[in-house]
Coordinates of C-alpha atoms and ligand atoms in Angstrom, one line a residue:
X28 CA 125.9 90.1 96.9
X29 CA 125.4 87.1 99.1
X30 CA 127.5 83.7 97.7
X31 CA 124.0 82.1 98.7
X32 CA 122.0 84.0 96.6
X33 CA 121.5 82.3 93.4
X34 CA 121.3 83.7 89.6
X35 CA 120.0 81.3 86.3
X36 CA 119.9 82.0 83.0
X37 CA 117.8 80.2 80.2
X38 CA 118.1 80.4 76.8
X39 CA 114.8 78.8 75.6
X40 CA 110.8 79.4 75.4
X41 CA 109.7 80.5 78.8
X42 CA 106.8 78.0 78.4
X43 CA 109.1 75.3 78.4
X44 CA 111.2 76.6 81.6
X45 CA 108.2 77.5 83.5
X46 CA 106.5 73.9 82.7
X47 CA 109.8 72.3 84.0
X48 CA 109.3 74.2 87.3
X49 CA 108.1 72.8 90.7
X50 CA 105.0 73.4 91.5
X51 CA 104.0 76.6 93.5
X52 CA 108.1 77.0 94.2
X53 CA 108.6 80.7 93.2
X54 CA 107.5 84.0 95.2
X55 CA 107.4 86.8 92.5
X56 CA 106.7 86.7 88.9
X57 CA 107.6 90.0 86.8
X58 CA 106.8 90.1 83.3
X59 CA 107.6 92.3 80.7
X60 CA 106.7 90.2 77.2
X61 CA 106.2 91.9 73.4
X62 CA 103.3 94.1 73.7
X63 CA 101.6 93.1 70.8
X64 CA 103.3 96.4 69.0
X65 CA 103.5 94.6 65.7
X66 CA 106.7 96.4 65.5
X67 CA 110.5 94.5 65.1
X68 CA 112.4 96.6 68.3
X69 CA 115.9 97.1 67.4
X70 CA 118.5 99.3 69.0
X71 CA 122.6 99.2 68.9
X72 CA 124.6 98.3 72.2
X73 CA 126.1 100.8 74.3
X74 CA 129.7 100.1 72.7
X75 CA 127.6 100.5 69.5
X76 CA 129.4 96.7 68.4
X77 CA 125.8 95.2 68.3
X78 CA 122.3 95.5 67.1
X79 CA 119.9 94.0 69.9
X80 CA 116.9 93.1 68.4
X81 CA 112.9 91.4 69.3
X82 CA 110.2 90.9 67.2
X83 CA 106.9 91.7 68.6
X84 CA 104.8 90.8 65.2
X85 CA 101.5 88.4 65.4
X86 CA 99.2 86.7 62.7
X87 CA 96.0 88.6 65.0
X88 CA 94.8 89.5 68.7
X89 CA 93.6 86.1 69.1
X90 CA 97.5 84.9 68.2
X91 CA 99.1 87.2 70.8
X92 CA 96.2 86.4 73.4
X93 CA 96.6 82.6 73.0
X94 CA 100.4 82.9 73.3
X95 CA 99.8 84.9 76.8
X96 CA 97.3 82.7 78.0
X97 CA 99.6 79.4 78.0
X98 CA 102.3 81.2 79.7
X99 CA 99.9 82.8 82.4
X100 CA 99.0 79.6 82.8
X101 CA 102.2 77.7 83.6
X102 CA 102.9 81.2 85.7
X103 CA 100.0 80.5 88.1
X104 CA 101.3 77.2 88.8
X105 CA 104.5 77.6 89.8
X106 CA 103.6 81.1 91.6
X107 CA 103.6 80.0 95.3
X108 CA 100.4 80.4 97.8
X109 CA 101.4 83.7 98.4
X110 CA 103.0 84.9 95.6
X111 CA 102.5 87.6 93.2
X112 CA 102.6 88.6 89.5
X113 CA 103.5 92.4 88.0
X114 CA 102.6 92.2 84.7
X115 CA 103.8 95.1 82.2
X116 CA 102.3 96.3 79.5
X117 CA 101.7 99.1 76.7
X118 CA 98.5 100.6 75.6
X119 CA 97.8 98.4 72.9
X120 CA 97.8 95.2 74.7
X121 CA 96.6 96.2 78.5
X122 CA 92.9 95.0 78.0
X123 CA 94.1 92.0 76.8
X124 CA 96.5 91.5 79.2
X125 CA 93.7 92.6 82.0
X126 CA 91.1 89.8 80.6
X127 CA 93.3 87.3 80.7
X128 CA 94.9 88.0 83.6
X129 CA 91.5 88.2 85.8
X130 CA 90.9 84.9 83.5
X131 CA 93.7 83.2 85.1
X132 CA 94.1 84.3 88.6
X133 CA 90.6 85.7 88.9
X134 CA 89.4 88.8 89.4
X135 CA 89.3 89.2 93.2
X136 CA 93.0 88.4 92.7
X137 CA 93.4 91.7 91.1
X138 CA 95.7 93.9 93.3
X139 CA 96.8 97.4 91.5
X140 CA 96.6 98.9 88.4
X141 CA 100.7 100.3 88.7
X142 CA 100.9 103.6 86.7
X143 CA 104.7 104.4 86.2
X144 CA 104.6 107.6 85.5
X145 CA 107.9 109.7 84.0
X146 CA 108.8 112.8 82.2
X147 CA 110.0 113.1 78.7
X148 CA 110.6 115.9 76.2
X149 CA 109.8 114.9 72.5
X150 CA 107.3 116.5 70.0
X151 CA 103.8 114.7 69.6
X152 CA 101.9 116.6 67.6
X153 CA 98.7 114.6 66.8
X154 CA 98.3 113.0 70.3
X155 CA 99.1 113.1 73.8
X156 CA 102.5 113.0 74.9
X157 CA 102.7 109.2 76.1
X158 CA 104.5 110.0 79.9
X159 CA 103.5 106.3 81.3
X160 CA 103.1 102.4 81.0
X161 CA 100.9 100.4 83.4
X162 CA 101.5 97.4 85.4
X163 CA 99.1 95.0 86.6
X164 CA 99.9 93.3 90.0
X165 CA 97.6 90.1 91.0
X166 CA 98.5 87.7 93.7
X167 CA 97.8 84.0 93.6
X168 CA 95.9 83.9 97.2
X169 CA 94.6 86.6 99.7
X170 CA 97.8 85.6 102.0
X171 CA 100.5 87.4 100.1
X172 CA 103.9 89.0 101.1
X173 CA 103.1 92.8 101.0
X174 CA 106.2 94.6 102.4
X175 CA 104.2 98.5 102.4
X176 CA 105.8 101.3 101.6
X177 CA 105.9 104.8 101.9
X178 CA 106.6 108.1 100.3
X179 CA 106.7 111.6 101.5
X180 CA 103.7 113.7 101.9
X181 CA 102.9 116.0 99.6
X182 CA 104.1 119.9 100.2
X183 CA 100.6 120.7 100.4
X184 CA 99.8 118.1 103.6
X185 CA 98.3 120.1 106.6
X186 CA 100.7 120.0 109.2
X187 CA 97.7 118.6 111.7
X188 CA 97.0 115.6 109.3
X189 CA 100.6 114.6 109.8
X190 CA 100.5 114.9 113.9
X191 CA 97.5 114.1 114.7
X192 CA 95.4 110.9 114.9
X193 CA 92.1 110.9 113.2
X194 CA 88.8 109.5 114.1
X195 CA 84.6 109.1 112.5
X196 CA 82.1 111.1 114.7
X197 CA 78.6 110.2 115.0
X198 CA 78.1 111.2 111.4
X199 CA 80.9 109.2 109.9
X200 CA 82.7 112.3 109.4
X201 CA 86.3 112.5 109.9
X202 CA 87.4 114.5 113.1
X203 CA 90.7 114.7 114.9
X204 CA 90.6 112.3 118.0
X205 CA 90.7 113.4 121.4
X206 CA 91.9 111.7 124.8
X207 CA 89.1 112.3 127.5
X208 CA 90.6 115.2 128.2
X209 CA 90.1 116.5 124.9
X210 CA 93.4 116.8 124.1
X211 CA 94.5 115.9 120.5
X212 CA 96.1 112.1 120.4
X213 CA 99.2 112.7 118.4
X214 CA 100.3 110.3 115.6
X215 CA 103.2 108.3 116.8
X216 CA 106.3 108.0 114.4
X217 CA 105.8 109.4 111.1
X218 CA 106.6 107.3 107.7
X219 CA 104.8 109.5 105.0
X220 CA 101.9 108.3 103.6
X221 CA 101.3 104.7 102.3
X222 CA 103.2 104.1 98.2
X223 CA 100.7 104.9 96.0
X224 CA 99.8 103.5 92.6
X225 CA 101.1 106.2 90.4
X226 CA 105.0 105.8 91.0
X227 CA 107.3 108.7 89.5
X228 CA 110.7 106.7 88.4
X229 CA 112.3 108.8 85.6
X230 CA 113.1 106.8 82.3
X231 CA 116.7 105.8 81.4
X232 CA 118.0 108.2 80.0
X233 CA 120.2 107.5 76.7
X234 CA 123.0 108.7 79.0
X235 CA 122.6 106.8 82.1
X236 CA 125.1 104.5 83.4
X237 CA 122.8 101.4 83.5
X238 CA 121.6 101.9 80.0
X239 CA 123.2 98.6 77.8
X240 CA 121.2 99.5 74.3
X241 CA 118.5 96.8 75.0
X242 CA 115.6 97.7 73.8
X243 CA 112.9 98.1 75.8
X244 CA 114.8 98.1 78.8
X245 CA 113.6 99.1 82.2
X246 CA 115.1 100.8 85.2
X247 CA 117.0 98.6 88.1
X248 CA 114.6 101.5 90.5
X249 CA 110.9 100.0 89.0
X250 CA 112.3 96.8 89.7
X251 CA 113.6 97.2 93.3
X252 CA 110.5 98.9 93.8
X253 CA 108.9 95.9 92.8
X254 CA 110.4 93.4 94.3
X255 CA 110.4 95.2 97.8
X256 CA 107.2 95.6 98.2
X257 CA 106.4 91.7 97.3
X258 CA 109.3 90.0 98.4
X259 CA 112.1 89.1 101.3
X260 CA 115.2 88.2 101.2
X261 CA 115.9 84.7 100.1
X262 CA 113.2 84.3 97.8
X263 CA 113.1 83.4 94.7
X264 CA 112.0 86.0 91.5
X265 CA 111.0 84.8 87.9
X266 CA 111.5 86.8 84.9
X267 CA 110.0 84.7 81.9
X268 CA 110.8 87.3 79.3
X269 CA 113.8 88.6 80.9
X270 CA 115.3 90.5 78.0
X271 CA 118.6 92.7 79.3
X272 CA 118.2 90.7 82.4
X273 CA 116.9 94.0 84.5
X274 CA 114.6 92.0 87.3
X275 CA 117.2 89.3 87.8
X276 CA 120.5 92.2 88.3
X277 CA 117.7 94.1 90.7
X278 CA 116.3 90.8 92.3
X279 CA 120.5 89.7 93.2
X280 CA 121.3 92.8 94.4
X281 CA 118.4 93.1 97.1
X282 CA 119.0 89.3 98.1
X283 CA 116.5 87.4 96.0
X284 CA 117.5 83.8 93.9
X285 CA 116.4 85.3 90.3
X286 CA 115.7 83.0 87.3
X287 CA 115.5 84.5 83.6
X288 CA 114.3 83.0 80.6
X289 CA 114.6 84.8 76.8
X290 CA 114.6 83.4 73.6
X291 CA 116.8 85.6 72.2
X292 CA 120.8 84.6 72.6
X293 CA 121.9 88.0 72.5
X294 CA 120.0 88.9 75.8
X295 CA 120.9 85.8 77.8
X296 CA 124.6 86.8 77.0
X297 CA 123.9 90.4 78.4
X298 CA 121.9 89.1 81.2
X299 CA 124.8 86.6 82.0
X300 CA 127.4 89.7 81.6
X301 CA 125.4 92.2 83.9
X302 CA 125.2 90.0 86.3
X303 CA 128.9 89.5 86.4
X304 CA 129.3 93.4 86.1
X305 CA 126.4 95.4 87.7
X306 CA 126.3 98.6 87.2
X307 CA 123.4 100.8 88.4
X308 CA 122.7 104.5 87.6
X309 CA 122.0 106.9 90.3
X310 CA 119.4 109.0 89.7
X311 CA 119.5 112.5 91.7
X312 CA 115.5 112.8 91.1
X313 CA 115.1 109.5 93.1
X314 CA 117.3 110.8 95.7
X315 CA 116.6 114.3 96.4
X316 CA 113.2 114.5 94.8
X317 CA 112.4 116.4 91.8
X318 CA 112.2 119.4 93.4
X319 CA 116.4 119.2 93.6
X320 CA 116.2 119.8 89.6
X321 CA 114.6 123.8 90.6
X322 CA 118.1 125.3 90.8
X323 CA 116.4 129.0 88.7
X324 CA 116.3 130.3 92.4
X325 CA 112.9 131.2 92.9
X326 CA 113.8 134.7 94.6
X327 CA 115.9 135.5 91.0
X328 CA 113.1 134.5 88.9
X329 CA 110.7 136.8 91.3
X330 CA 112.4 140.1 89.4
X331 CA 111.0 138.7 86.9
X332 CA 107.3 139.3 87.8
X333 CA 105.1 140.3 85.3
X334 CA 107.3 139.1 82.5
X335 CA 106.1 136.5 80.4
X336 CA 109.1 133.7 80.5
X337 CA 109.5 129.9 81.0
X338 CA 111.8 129.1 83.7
X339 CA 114.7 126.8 83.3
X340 CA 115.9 123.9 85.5
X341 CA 119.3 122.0 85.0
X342 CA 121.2 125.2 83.2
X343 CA 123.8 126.6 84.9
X344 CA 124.2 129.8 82.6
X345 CA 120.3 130.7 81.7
X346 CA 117.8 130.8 84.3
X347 CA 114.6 131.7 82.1
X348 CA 113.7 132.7 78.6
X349 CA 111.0 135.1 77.2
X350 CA 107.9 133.7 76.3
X351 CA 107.8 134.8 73.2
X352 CA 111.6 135.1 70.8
X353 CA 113.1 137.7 68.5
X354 CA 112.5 137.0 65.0
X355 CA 112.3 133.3 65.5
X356 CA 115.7 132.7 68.0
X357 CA 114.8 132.9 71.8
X358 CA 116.1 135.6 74.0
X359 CA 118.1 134.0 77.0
X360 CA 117.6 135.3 80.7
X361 CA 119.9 135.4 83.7
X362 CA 119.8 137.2 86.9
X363 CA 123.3 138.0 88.6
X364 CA 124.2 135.9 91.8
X365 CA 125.3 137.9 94.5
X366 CA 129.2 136.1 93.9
X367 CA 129.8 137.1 90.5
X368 CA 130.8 140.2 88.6
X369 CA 128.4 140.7 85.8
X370 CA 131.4 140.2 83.5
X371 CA 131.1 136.8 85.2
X372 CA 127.5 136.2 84.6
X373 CA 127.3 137.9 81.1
X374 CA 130.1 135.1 80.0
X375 CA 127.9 132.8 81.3
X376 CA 124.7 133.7 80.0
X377 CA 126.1 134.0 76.8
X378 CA 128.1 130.6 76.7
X379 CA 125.3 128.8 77.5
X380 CA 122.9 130.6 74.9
X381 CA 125.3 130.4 72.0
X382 CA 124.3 127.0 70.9
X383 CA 120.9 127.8 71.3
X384 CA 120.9 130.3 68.3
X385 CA 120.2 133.4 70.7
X386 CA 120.9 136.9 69.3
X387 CA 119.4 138.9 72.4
X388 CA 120.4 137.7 76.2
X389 CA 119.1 139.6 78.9
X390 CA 121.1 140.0 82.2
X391 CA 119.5 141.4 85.3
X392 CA 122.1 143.2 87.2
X393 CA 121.9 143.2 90.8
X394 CA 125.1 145.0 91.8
X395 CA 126.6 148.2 89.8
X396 CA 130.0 146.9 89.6
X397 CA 131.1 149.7 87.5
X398 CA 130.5 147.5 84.1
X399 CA 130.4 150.5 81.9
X400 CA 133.6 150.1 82.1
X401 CA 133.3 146.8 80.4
X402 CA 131.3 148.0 77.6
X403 CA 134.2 146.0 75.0
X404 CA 134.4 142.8 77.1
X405 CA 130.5 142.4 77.0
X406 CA 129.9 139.5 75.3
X407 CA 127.9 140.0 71.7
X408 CA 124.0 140.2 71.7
X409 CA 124.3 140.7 76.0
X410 CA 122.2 143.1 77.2
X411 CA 122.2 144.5 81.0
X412 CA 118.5 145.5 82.6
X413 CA 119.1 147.0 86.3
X414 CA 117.0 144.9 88.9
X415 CA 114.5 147.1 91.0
X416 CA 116.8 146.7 93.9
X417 CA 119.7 148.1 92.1
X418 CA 117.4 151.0 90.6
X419 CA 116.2 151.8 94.3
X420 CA 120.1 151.9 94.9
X421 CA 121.0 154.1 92.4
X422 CA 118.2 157.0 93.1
X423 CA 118.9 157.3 96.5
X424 CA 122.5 157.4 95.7
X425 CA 122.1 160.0 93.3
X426 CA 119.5 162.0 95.6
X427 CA 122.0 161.5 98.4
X428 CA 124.7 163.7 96.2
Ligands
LIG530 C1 110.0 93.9 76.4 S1 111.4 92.8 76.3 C2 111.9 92.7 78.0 C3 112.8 93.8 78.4 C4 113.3 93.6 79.9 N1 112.2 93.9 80.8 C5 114.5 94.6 80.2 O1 114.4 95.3 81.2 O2 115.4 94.5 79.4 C6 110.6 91.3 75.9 C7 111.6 90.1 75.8 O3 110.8 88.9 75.6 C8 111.6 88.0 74.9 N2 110.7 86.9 74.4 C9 109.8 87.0 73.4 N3 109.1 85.8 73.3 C10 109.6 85.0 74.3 C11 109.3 83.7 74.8 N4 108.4 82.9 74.2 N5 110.0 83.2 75.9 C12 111.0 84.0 76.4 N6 111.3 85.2 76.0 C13 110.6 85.7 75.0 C14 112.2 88.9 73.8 O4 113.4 88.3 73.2 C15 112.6 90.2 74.6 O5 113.9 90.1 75.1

């Protein structure tokens, strides 16, 4: 982090803070204030020494509204010419946070409706699993910083969309251009295609590194995400409700002045402290794509044709399981890897299915490896299928005799 690069921390009413501010003086405004939940959020610290706490409870809609509208109003003043505002929100306040915001900036102002889209695994039985929040991104002028971005095409991209330029024949349609000598033009350098609107940035997990017990907390990746694409280096980035200080650790750490403003004590301390201390979780999805996570080799789980069986991802001893369970308890799957005995890969089949209440675990042997032999060492409930290949093997051994 650069010595230049500035970090300030307020413990007060944004309001105040922002009304103190010089006019059009900041660059980017995130803001991520009670969502009108009508809930109290409360969750215990990482070191589990503290219960970090908001309340998000209003007298009515109107209350809530009125409170956003003053501070969207001392946001668009300081907000510089070509500045810009992310607004986050959760289903129960977005069309009020929408109206107001066209309200304030106006409605040709309005940039992206940001879906941030992630997994999660938790039973919802009456409803859709909620898998997103949305963020609304205005700018102050039509001159704003706009750094664009790209991601990677999708696996599905035609090869000839990549390479080749495109162009509108006389019908508007689109046709691959051609030099006069009616050779295709190819594309130049290749970036992906431009970031789109739905961004897939997994959720902390209650493991990951970065996670302090905030509630409400966001991920340092949405942020950088953020502030790259509105920012440069030098700037300076406002979080008026700043909570575990997420934007202003993110906003540091890419170059940008950051200013924070809560009204709770607890999370200007923890601001203050991760900004001493950053820490920053690495997340292998962001990295290698969520593809990485498929490591049920797709050639193993092909034996498996015309079985009826969820694959597993991110288990090292069960590959699938059978659609449909023994008595209640699900029956485990693995397919031998050509480096292990199936001694080997019954041990690990079964350790990994123990705590998962199976009685029946299914192993697909690819290689005879004489286990007969190891009829007492196999673990309990561990049952050996031969894979077509090794079936083939055995006939035409036997014919062969
Ligand atoms: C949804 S949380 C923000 C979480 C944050 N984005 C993070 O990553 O940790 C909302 C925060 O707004 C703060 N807050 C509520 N009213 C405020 C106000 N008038 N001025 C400043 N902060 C306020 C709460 O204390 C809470 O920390």
């Amino acid at each position: 982090m650069s010595s230049k690069i500035k970090a300030e921390v307020h413990h007060a009413d944004c309001l105040i803070v922002l009304q103190n501010m010089n006019y059009e003086s900041i660059d980017l405004v995130y803001l991520d204030p009670p969502f009108f939940t009508q809930k109290s959020h409360r969750l215990v610290s990482r070191d589990r020494k503290k219960i970090f706490s908001f309340d998000d409870i209003w007298v009515s809609e109107e209350d809530y509204s009125g409170f956003l509208f003053q501070r969207l109003k001392a946001i668009h003043r300081v907000l510089s010419r070509d500045g810009s505002i992310f607004f986050h929100c959760a289903p129960n306040a977005n069309h009020l946070a929408r109206a107001l915001l066209d309200e304030v900036f106006g409605p040709e102002m309005f940039r992206s409706e940001i879906i941030w889209y992630y997994r999660r695994w938790s039973n919802s039985r009456r409803r859709l699993l909620p898998a997103h929040q949305t963020i609304y991104y205005y700018t102050k002028s039509d001159e704003f910083t706009f750094n664009l971005a790209w991601q990677e095409y999708s696996p599905s991209t035609n090869i000839d969309q990549i390479l080749q330029q495109r162009a509108r024949d006389t019908f508007g349609k689109s046709i691959y251009k051609r030099d006069e000598l009616g050779n295709i033009e190819p594309n130049g350098d290749k970036h992906g295609v431009p970031l789109s609107d739905v961004w897939d940035i997994p959720y902390l997990n209650p493991k990951a590194k970065e996670r302090t017990g905030y509630p409400t907390q966001k991920p340092l990746h949405l942020l950088e995400r953020i502030i790259c694409l509105s920012s440069n280096e030098g700037d300076t980035v406002v979080d008026p409700f700043c909570g575990s200080g997420t934007t202003l650790l993110a906003a540091n750490l890419l170059g940008r002045n950051a200013i924070g403003i809560d009204v709770s004590e607890d999370a200007v301390e923890l601001t203050r402290q991760r900004l001493k201390n950053p820490i920053r979780s690495k997340s292998t999805l962001l990295v290698k794509g969520r593809d990485s996570y498929r490591n049920a080799d797709e050639t193993l789980l092909s034996m498996l044709l015309g079985v009826k069986y969820v694959p597993v991802q991110r288990n090292s001893g069960i590959d699938a399981f059978l659609k449909e369970g023994i008595d209640e308890t699900p029956v485990p799957i693995r397919v031998q890897r050509e480096d292990e005995t199936i001694l080997e890969a019954a041990h690990k089949l079964h350790k990994a299915s123990r705590r998962k209440g199976a009685k029946l675990m299914l192993l697909v042997a690819i290689s005879e490896g004489g286990y007969f032999q190891f009829d007492d060492d196999l673990p309990e409930g561990v049952v050996i299928i031969d894979s077509p290949r090794l079936s083939i093997e055995k006939i035409l051994r036997d014919s062969g005799d």
